[in-house]
Structures are given as C-alpha cells and as structure tokens.
XYZ file of C-alpha atoms in Angstrom:
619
model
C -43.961 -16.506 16.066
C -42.670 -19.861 17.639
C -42.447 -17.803 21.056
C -45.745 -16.707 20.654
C -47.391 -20.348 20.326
C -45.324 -21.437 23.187
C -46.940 -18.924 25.048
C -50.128 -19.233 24.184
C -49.648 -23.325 24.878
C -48.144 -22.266 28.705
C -51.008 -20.202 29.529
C -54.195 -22.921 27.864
C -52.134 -25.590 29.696
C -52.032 -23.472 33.126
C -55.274 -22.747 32.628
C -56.629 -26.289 32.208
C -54.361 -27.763 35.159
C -56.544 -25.206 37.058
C -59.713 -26.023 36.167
C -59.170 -29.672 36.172
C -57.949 -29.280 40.085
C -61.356 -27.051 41.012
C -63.045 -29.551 39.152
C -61.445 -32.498 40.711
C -61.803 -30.762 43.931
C -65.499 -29.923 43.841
C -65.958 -33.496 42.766
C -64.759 -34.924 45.440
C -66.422 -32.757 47.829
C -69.589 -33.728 46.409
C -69.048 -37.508 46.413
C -68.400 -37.191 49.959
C -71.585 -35.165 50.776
C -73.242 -37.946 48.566
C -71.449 -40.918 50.657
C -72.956 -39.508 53.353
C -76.064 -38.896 52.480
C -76.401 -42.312 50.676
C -75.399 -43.586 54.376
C -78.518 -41.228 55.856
C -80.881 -42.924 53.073
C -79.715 -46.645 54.354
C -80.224 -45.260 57.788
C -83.583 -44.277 57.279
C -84.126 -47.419 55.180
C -83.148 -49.638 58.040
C -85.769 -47.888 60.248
C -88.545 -48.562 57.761
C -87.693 -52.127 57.760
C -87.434 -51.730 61.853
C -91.076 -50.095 61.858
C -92.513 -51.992 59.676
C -91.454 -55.358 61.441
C -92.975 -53.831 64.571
C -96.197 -52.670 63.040
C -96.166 -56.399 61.772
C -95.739 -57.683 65.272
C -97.626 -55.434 66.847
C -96.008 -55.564 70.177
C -94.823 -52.276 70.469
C -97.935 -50.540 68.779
C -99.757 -48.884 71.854
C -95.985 -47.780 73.314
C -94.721 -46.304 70.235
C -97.981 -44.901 68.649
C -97.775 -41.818 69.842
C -94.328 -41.455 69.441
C -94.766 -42.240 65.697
C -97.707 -39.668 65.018
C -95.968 -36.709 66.547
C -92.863 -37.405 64.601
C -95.165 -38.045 61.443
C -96.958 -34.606 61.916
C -93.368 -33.150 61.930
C -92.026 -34.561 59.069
C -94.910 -34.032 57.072
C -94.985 -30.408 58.114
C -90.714 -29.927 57.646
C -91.448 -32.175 54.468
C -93.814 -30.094 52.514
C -91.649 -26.804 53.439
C -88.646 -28.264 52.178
C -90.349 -29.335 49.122
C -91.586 -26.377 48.393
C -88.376 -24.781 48.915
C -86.014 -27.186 47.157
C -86.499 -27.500 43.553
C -83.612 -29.539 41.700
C -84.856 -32.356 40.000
C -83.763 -32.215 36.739
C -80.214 -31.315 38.308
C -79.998 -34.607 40.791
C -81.657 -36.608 38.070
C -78.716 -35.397 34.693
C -75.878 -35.506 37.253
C -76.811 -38.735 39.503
C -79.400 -40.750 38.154
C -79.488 -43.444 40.305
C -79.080 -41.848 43.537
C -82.482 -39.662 41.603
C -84.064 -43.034 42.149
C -83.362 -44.273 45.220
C -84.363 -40.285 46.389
C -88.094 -41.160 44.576
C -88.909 -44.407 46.009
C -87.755 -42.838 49.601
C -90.459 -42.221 51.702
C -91.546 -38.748 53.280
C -89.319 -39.696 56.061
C -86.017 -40.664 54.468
C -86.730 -38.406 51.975
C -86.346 -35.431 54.432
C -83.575 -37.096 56.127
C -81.595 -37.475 52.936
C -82.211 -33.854 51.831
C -81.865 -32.387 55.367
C -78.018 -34.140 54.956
C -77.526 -32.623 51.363
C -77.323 -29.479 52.945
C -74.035 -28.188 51.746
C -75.021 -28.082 47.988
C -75.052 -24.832 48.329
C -71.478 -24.441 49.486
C -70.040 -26.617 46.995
C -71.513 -24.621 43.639
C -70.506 -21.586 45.411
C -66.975 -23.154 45.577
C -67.217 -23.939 42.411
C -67.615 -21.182 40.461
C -65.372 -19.166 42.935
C -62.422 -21.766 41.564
C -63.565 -21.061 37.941
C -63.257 -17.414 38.211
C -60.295 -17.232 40.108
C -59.086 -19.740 37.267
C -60.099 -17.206 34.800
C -58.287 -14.228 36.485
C -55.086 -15.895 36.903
C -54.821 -16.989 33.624
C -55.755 -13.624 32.693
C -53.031 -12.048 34.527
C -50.662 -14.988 33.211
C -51.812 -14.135 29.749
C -51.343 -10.083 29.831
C -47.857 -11.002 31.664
C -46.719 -12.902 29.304
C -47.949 -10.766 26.333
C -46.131 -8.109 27.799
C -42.681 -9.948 28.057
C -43.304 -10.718 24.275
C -43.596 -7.312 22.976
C -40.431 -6.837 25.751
C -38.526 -8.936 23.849
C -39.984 -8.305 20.186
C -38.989 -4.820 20.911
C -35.536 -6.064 21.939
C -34.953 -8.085 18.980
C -35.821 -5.417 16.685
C -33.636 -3.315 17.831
C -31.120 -5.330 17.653
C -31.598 -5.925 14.380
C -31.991 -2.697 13.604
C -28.335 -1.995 14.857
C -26.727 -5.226 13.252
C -25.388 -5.191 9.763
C -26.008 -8.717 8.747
C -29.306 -10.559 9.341
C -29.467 -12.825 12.255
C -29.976 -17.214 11.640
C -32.829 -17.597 13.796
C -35.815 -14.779 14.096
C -39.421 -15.272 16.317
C -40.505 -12.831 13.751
C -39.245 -13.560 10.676
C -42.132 -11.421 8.382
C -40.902 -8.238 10.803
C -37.087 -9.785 9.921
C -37.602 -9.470 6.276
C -39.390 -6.342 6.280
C -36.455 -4.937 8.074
C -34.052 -5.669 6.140
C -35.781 -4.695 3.457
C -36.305 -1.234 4.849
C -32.578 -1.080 6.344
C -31.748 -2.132 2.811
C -33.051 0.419 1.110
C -32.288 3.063 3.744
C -28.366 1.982 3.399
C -28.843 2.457 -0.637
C -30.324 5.838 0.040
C -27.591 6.919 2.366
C -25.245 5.932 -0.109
C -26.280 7.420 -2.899
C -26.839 10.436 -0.854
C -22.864 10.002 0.461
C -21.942 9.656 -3.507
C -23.714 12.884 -4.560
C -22.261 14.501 -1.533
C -18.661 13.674 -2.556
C -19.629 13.934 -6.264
C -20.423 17.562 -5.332
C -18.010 18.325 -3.113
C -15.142 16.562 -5.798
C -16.517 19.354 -8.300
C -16.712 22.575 -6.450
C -13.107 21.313 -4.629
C -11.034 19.671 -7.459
C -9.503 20.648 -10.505
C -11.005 18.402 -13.473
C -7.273 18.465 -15.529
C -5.084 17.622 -13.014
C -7.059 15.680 -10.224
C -5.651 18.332 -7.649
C -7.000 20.560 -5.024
C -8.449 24.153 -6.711
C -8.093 27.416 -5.171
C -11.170 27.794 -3.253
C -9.839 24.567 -1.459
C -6.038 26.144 -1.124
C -7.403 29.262 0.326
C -9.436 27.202 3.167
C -6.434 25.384 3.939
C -4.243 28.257 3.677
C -6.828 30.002 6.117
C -7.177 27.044 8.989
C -3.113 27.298 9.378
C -2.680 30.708 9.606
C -5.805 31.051 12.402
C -4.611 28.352 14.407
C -5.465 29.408 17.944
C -4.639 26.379 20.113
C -1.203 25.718 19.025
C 0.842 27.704 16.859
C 1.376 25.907 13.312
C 4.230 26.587 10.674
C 4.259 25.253 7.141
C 6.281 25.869 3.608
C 4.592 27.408 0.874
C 5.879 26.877 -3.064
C 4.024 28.327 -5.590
C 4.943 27.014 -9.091
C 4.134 28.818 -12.207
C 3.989 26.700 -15.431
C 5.398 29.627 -17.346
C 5.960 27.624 -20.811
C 1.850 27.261 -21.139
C 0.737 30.378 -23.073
C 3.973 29.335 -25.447
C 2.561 25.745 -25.654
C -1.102 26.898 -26.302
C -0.251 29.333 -29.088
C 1.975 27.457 -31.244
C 1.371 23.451 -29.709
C -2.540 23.755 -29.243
C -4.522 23.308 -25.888
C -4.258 19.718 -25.991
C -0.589 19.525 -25.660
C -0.810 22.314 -23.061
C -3.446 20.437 -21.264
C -0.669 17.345 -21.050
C 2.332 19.527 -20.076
C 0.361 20.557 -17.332
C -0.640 17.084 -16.512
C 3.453 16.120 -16.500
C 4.057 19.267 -14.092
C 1.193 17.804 -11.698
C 2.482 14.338 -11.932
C 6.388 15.473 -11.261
C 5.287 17.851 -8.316
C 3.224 14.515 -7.355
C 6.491 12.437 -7.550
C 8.814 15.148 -5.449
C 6.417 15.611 -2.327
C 5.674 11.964 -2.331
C 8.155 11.671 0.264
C 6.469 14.041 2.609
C 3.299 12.059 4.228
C 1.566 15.787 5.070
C 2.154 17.436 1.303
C -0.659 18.739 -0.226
C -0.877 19.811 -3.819
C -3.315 22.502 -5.036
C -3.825 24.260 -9.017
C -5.157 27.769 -7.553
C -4.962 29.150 -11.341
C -4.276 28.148 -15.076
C -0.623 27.864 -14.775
C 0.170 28.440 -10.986
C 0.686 25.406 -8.711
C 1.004 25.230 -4.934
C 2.390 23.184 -2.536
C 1.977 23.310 1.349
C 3.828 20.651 3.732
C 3.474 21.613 7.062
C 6.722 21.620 9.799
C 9.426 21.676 7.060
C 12.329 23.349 7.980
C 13.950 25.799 5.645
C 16.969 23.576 4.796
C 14.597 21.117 3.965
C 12.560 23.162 1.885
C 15.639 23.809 -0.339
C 16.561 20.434 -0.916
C 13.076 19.840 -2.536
C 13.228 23.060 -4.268
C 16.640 21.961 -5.983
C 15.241 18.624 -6.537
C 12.473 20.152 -8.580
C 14.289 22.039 -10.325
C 15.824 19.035 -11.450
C 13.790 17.591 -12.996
C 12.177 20.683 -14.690
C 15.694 21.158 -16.409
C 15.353 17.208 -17.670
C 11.922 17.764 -18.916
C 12.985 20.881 -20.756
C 15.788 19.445 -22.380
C 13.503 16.168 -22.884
C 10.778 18.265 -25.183
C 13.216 21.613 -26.373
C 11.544 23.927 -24.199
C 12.990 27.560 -23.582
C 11.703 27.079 -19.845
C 9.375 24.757 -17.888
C 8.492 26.521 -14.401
C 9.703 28.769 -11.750
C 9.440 28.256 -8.013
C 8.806 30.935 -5.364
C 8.932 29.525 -1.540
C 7.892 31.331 1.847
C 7.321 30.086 5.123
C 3.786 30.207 6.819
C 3.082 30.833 10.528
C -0.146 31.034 12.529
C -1.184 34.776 13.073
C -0.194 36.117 9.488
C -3.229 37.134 6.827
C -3.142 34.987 3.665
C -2.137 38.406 1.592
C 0.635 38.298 3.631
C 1.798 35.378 2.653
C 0.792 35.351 -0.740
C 2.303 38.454 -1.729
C 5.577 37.084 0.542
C 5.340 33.649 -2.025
C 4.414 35.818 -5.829
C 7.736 38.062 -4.783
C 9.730 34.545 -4.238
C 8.451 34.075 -7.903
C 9.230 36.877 -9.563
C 12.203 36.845 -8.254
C 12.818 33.497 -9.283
C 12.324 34.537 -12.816
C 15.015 36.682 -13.147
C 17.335 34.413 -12.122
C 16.724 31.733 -15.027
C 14.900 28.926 -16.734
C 13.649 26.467 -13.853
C 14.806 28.704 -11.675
C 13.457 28.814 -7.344
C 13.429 31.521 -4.866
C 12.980 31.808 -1.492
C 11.331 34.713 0.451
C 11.385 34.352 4.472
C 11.109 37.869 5.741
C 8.873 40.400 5.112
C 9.757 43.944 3.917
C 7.940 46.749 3.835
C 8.012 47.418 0.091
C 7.617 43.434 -0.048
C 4.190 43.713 1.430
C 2.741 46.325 -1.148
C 0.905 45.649 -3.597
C 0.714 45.864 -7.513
C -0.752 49.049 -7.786
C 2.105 50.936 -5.328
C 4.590 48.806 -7.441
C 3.360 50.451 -10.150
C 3.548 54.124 -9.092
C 6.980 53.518 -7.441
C 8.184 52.160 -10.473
C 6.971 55.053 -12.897
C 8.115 57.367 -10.493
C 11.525 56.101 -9.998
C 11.123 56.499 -14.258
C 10.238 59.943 -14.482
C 12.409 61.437 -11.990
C 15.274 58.887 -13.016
C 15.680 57.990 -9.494
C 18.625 55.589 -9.612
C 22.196 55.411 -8.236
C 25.393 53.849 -9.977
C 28.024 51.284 -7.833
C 30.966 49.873 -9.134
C 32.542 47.002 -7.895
C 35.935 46.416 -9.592
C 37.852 43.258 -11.027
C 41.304 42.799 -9.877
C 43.579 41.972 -13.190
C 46.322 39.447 -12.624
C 47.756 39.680 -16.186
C 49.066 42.610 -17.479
C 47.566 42.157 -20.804
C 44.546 42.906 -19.073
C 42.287 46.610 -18.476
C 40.694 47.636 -15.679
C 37.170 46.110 -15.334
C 34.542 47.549 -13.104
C 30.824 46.163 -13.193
C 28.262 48.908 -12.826
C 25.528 47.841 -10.272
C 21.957 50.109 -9.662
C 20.275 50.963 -6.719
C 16.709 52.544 -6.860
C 15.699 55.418 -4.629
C 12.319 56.002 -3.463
C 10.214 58.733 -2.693
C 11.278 58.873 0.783
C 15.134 58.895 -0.278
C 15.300 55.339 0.929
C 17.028 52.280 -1.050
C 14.610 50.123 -2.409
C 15.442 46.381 -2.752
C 16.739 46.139 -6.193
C 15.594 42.797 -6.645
C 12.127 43.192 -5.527
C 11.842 46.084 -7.877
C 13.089 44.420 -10.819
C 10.798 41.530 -10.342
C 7.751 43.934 -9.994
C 9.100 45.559 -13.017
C 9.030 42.438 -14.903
C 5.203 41.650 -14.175
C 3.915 45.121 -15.034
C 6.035 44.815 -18.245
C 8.619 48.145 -16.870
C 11.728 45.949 -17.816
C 12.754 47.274 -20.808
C 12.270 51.075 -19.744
C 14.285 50.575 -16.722
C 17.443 49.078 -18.321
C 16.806 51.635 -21.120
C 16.793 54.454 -18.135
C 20.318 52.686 -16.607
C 21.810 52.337 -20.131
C 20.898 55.963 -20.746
C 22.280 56.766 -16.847
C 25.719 54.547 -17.466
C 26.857 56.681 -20.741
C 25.475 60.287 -18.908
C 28.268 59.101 -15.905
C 30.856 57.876 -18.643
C 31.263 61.176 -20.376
C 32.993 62.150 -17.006
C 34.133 59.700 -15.096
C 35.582 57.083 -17.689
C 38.683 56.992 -19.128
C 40.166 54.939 -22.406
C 41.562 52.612 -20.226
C 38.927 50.910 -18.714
C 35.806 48.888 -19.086
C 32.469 49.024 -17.622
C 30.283 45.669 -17.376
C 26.741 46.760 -17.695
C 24.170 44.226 -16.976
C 21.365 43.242 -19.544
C 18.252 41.633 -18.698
C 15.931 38.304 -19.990
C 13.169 40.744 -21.253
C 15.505 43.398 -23.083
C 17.765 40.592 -24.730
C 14.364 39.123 -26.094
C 12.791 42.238 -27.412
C 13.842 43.000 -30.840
C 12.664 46.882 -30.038
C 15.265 47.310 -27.293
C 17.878 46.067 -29.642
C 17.375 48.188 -32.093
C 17.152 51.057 -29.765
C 20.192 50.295 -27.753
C 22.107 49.763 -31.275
C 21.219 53.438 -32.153
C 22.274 54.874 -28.806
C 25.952 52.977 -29.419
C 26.335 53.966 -32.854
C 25.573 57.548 -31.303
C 28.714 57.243 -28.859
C 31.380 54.906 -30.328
C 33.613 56.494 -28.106
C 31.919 55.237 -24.909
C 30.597 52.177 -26.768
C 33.972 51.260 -27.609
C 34.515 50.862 -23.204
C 31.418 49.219 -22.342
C 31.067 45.425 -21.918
C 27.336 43.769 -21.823
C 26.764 41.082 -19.459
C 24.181 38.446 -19.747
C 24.038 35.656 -17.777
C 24.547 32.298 -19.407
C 21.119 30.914 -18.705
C 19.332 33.353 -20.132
C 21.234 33.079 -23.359
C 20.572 29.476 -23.496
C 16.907 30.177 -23.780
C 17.319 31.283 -27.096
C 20.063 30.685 -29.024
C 19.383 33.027 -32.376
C 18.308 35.649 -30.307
C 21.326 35.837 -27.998
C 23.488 35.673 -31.451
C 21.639 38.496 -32.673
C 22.383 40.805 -29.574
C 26.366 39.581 -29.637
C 26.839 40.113 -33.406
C 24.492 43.542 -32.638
C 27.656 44.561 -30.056
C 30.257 43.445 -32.197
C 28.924 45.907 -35.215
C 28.798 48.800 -32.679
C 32.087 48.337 -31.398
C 31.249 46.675 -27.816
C 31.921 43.929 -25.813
C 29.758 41.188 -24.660
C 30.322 38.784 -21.556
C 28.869 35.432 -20.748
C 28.108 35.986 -16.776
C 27.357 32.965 -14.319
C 29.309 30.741 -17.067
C 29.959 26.975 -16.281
C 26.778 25.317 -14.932
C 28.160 22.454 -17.435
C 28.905 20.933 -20.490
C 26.916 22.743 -22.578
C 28.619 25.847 -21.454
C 31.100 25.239 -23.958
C 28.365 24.865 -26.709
C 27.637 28.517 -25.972
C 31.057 29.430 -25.609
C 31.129 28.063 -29.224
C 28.226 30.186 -30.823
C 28.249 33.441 -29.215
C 32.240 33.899 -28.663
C 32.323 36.470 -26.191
C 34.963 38.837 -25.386
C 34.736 37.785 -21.579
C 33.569 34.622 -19.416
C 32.758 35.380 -16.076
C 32.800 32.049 -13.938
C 29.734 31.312 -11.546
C 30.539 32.549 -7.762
C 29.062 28.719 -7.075
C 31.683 26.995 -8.961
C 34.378 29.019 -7.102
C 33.014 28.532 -3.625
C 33.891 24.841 -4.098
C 37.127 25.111 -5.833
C 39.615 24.440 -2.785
C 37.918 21.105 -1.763
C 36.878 19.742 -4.823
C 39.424 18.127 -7.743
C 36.661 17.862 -10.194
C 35.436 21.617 -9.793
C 39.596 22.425 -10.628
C 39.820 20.574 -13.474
C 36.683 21.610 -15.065
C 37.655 25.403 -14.371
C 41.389 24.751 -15.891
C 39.180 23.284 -19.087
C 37.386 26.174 -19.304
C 40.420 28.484 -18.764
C 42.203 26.779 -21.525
C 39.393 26.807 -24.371
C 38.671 30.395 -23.426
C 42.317 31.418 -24.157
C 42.379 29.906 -26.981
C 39.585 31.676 -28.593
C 41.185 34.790 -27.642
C 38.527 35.259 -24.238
C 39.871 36.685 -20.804
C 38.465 34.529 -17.928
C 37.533 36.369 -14.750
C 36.407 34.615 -11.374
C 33.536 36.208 -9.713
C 32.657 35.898 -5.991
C 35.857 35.312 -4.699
C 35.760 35.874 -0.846
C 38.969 33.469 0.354
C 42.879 33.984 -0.240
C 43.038 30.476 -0.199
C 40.890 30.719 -3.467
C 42.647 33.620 -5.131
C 45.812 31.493 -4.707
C 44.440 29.058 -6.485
C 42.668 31.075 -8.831
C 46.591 32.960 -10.085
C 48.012 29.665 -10.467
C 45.281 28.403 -12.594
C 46.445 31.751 -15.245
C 43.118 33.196 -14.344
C 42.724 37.023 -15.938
C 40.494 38.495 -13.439
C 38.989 38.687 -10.234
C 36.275 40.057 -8.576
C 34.608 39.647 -5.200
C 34.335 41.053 -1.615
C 38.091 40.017 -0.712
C 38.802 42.911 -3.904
C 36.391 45.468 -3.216
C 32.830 45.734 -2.260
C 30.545 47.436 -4.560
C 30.734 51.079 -3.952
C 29.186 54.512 -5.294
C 30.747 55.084 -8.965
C 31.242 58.967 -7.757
C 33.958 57.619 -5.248
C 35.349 55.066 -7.960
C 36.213 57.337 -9.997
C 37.797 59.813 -7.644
C-alpha cells in the first residue's frame, strides 16, 4: 500500500503544479489586460480634465464644438450597444473591486474606452478553462498510467511470492502477503498429506509388513523392467532363498518365534548384500526370499552365495536347527520371460536341497526338461515309475590294500519317453517337491538287487546311494529292512551311502538306519566325510563300515599342509575303529601318490575309471 499512496501523492502533486501554472498564467494575462486598460481609463481621465479646462476657458468652444457633438453622438450610440451587450458586473465587481469603481464613476466616454480595451476577456476565460481541462486529462492519463504499472508490479510481486518458499521482509501488500501465505500454507499441508497417503499406500500394497522388504507384486515389476529392457541390454543375478526350517518352527516353536526367524533371515540377507550399492531384497512368499543385484558376475555371485551360507550354518548351530535355508542362483538377461527365469532359479533350489543343510545352487543354462513345468515333471516322473525306466553305472574304487574288496558305486540315469537321458539331478529335485523321493530310490533299490542276482559276485561290494527324504521316513526303513532280510545273500554285498550332512540333520534318525543295516547284514558309508571337526563326532555315533572323503578336501591336498594333516587324522581314527578310508574324486597322480603314502584303502575318481554301464562292468 505504501506504493500506492506515493502514487496517488505524484499524480495530486502533478496535478496541482498544473493548475497553479494555468492559474498563474491566466493571472498574469489578465493583470496585463487590466494595466492597460487602467492606462486607457487615465487616458480618458486626462482628456476630461483637458475638456473641461477648455469648456472653462472657453477659447476653443466655437472650434471644437462640433468636433465634440459628433464624437458625443458616437459614443453615446457605440455606448448604449456595448452596454447592452456586455453584462459582467457582478464578475468585475467580486474579482476587482476597485477597478469596479473607478469603471462607475467613468463617464460614457472613458467608460467605452476602458471596455473597448478589455476586449480580450474573452480570450483569457477561454484560455483558462482550456488549461484546466487539459490539466484534467493529463493527470488522467498520469493516473490510469500509473495505476496500470501498480497492478504491473502487484502482479509481479505476487508471483513471486507465490514461487518463493519463505515470506519476503518488506511487502506493498502485506494483507495480499498474509493471505498468501496462508493459502500457500495450507496448500503445502495438503500436498503433504496427500504425498504421505500416497506413500502410505503405496508402502502397503508394495512392502511386506514382517520383514520391511519388497513383496512379490513389487519383485515381479522389477523382475519385468530388466528382462524388457529395450535400449540397452541389462544382466543381473537372481537368488532365491527358501526359509525351509519355518513350517518346523511354526508347528512345534509357535508363529511368533517363526515370525523372528524370519526377521533374522531378512536381517542376515540385509547384512550380506550390504556391500553391493544396487542389491535389492524382496519376500515374494511365506518362506521364499529373493535377491537381485544387477551386473554381478558369476564368480562374484558365488562368493556371496558361500558367504551366506556361512552364516546360515552359524545360525543353525547358534539355535539347534536341523537346517536354516537353501539358495538357488540364476543369471538374468534382457529378452528372457520371467517363467524363464523363475523356473531356471526354483530348479537352482531344489537342487540345492539335495545337496544339504544351508546348502546353494547355481543354474546358468537352460535345458529343455529345465524349462518344463510341474505338471510334465510330474508325468515324466510317474512314467519313468511305471515303466521302471532307469539305467545302472558303476564307477569302481581302486583298492590299494590287499585287505580290501572290490568296491563299485552304483550310479542311475533316467530315460525318458523319447529314449533320451534325463538330467538326473533335475529329476531328483522335481521328485523331491512332488514328494516321488521315496518311490524312486525304492524303484533303484528294487533295480540294484534285480542286476545283483546276475552280475555280482561274493567278492565285491556295491555302494548304493540313499537319499535325505528316504533316511527320514520311518516307512522306507521299514520297507527297505524287509526287502534285505528277504536277500541276505545280496544284502550281505551291498554298502549304503549317505552323505555326511544329511546325517547330521538328525542324529537318532541316522542311528536308526545304521543299526537298521547292521541287523540285516549290510554296510553303511559316511559319503562327503570331513567338512570338519564334528566329522569325527559322527564318526563316533554312527561307526560306519566305510568313510568316503569329500572330492573338495582332496582337490586341495597337494598344496595345502593343513588339508594333509587333517586327512592323516582322519585316516588314523578310522583305522582304528576298524573303518576302510577311501578318497573320492581323485583326478591327479600327483594326488594318488600322496593319497598311497598316506595308507589310504581306496580310491575312486576319473584318473580310475569313469562311471560306466553296470552291463559292461560286469563283463
């Protein structure tokens, strides 16, 4: 408002300069006209005085006479036509009251000559009020200019307060300031709100309220934007992890404890991708985790794979679990379909779960059975059932002691309908999630002793492999103890492998199958043995007739002094409990060297034999 008073003082102070000048100037126009008509009056005084002194002398009287009437009957005739046309009395007398006076006690004659000389009255009012309304319309004009540059500039300053955040010092307006703010004030709470309910929303439909993670719907529309990358092709890693310890926790623990345990897997799959800026962490189900880190090289993606594994083994040992989680990896690259990919990352899994507690996979390629789905699993699987559609390899162990038989582990191969090999390891993890486990080692147990009736002699022993889900079911104990006690002749020959890690899940179980093969005349064998100390725990419990040392352990037994020592430990305590020790996956000379001087009682591995039909074995 303080710009708007100095306007309005500009324009009344313009406007009175004006009218002061016209004012001034008409005044002294009139003053002059006046001057000189006050000069005309003492003009024609004078000349009354002059006639007068002559009438009085009489000496011009008969000369001038006639003179004087003709100029009287003139001026009496131009007087009474200028009286009758001039009419401002009142005017003269308000404005100039003395020269009013001196124009009454004028005679006829001085009377005309003063008004003939005040002529240009006329001119000056016209003047006048010409200056006056000229006055007017500038000052109008002045006025609507400068009205206009104030709403020019009102305009201007709201907008810029509009656009500013903080309210200016100084305002002309400060009523349209306040009101403003007020307004942008309450428009910024709006906004907010609206921004909170937005994310509020958006938080509930995208986030998992246990864990604080990224749900499935969310995974899947990440999932989707890499694979349909169009500008630039994109590669990731994909991990799924499945909690596999939950239903255990729930049913015995309650769902409050299995709520935390899967709170402490989201927290350690937190604490091993921290490290990766790009990591994103997802829960897509109740027990199934996923992790995508885009441009992570496969080397890489081990490394974090073994790392997690880590410290699912410490947690598990930390609260007594029989497992914690498995890991199933794949790659991702632009172009492929997200069933592609998922199926690709659920194989990795269930592969991963035959392998052991904690246990991680890794899936790259695609196959063709790979890529099919549960139901075709399904059929395949029941087929291969029915028409027992399986082939036996042996792959033999080399004995360096005499004291020693001949050892040959029986290996499967599935045939499908097309006579094709189907991946064995594919199969067996498809067989595990439609629960077929159990019928197909029943169908290779029932295969194995069909082949032995003809093909094995007294002398030698064939490993047959036993898997998690058939050592844990009390039913295929029982049956496979009635088979044996049905041929102790052949049950006397055969030797049941299990791998060390899946004894360790359960300790009274495992017993239970050992002491089971002991009663029927058997053997039993701890497979993949020496992963640590607490190998020799087992070794303590179960006392197996054979230990069969992990291919990893003798990979790195020419380099390293520790790996030596720890496998002459293990040599040692086994032959003192009576156990033959044979090394498996040995593919160097260097290491079967080693391996004789060590008094090791077996071997077995590609530089022996590869795994071949049992037909040509045994011919």
């Amino acid at each position: 408002m303080t710009d708007y008073f100095r306007c309005n003082l500009f324009i009344t102070f313009v406007f009175l300069c004006m009218l002061f000048s016209v004012l001034g100037f008409s005044y002294s126009s009139l003053n002059s006209s006046l001057a000189v008509q006050g000069s005309a009056v003492n003009d024609a005084l004078s000349q009354k005085i002059t006639i007068d002194a002559i009438t009085d002398d009489n000496t011009k009287l008969l000369t001038d006479s006639l003179a004087l009437s003709q100029l009287l009957i003139q001026t009496e005739s131009m007087s009474s036509s200028w009286k009758s046309n001039f009419n401002y009395p009142t005017l003269i007398q308000l404005i100039f009251p003395q020269l009013a006076k001196d124009f009454s006690g004028a005679t006829d004659l001085f009377s005309y000559q003063f008004k003939l000389r005040f002529s240009e009255k006329d001119n000056v009012m016209i003047q006048l009020l010409s200056a006056f309304t000229i006055s007017l319309l500038i000052a109008y004009l002045l006025c609507l200019a400068s009205v206009k540059r104030l709403f020019v500039r009102l305009e201007n300053n709201i907008l810029l307060e509009i656009g500013n955040t903080t309210k200016p010092k100084h305002s002309a307006f400060p009523t349209v300031t306040r009101l403003l703010a007020q307004h942008k004030a309450e428009h910024h709470k709006e906004l907010q709100d609206q921004h909170e309910q937005i994310e509020a929303l958006s938080k509930q439909i995208n986030m998992d309220n246990l864990t604080g993670l990224y749900n499935r719907f969310y995974f899947r529309g990440e999932l989707v934007d890499i694979l349909s990358a169009k500008k630039q092709s994109q590669s990731a890693i994909l991990a799924l992890v499945r909690a596999s310890a939950l239903g255990h926790i729930n049913k015995h623990s309650g769902f409050q404890l299995g709520d935390s345990y899967l709170k402490d897997i989201s927290n350690m799959l937190k604490q091993c991708t921290k490290r990766y800026p790009d990591s994103q962490l997802y829960r897509v189900s109740g027990p199934d985790f996923a992790i995508i880190i885009p441009n992570m090289t496969v080397a890489v993606a081990h490394k974090l794979a073994r790392e997690i594994k880590a410290n699912l083994d410490e947690y598990q040992s930390l609260h007594e679990l029989e497992n914690v989680a498995y890991i199933g990896i794949t790659t991702i690259h632009s172009g492929h379909q997200p069933e592609q990919v998922l199926s690709r990352a659920d194989t990795a899994l269930a592969k991963a779960q035959l392998e052991g507690p904690n246990y991680w996979a890794f899936q790259q390629q695609d196959s063709q059975q790979d890529n099919q789905g549960q139901s075709y699993w399904q059929d395949v699987i029941e087929d291969i059932i029915n028409k027992r559609s399986l082939m036996l390899l042996s792959q033999p162990v080399q004995p360096i002691h005499r004291n020693m038989k001949n050892y040959q582990e029986i290996y499967t191969r599935f045939i499908g309908s097309n006579n094709a090999m189907l991946p064995t390891h594919t199969l067996f993890a498809m067989a595990q999630r439609l629960d077929y486990t159990v019928k197909l080692d029943q169908l290779i147990i029932e295969n194995i002793i069909s082949n032995s009736r003809t093909q094995m002699d007294g002398n030698s022993h064939w490993g047959v492999n036993l898997t998690s889900h058939s050592v844990q079911s009390s039913a295929f104990i029982v049956w496979l103890e009635r088979l044996l006690l049905r041929e102790p002749n052949i049950a006397a020959n055969l030797v049941f492998e299990i791998d060390e890690i899946i004894l360790e899940r359960n300790i009274v179980s495992s017993k239970r199958v050992i002491d089971m093969l002991r009663r029927v005349g058997s053997r039993s064998a701890i497979s993949k043995f020496g992963h640590g100390i607490s190998s020799f725990k087992l070794f303590k419990e179960l006392k197996p007739n054979y230990i069969k040392i992990d291919s990893g352990l003798i990979k790195s037994v020419t380099d390293d002094n520790a790996s030596q020592q720890f496998l002459r430990m293990i040599v040692d305590v086994a032959h003192r409990m009576s156990c033959q020790v044979i090394a498996e996956g040995v593919e160097e000379l260097a290491q079967k060297q080693l391996l004789e001087s060590m008094h090791i009682d077996g071997i077995q591995g590609y530089l022996i034999a590869r795994p071949a039909p049992l037909s040509k074995i045994a011919n």
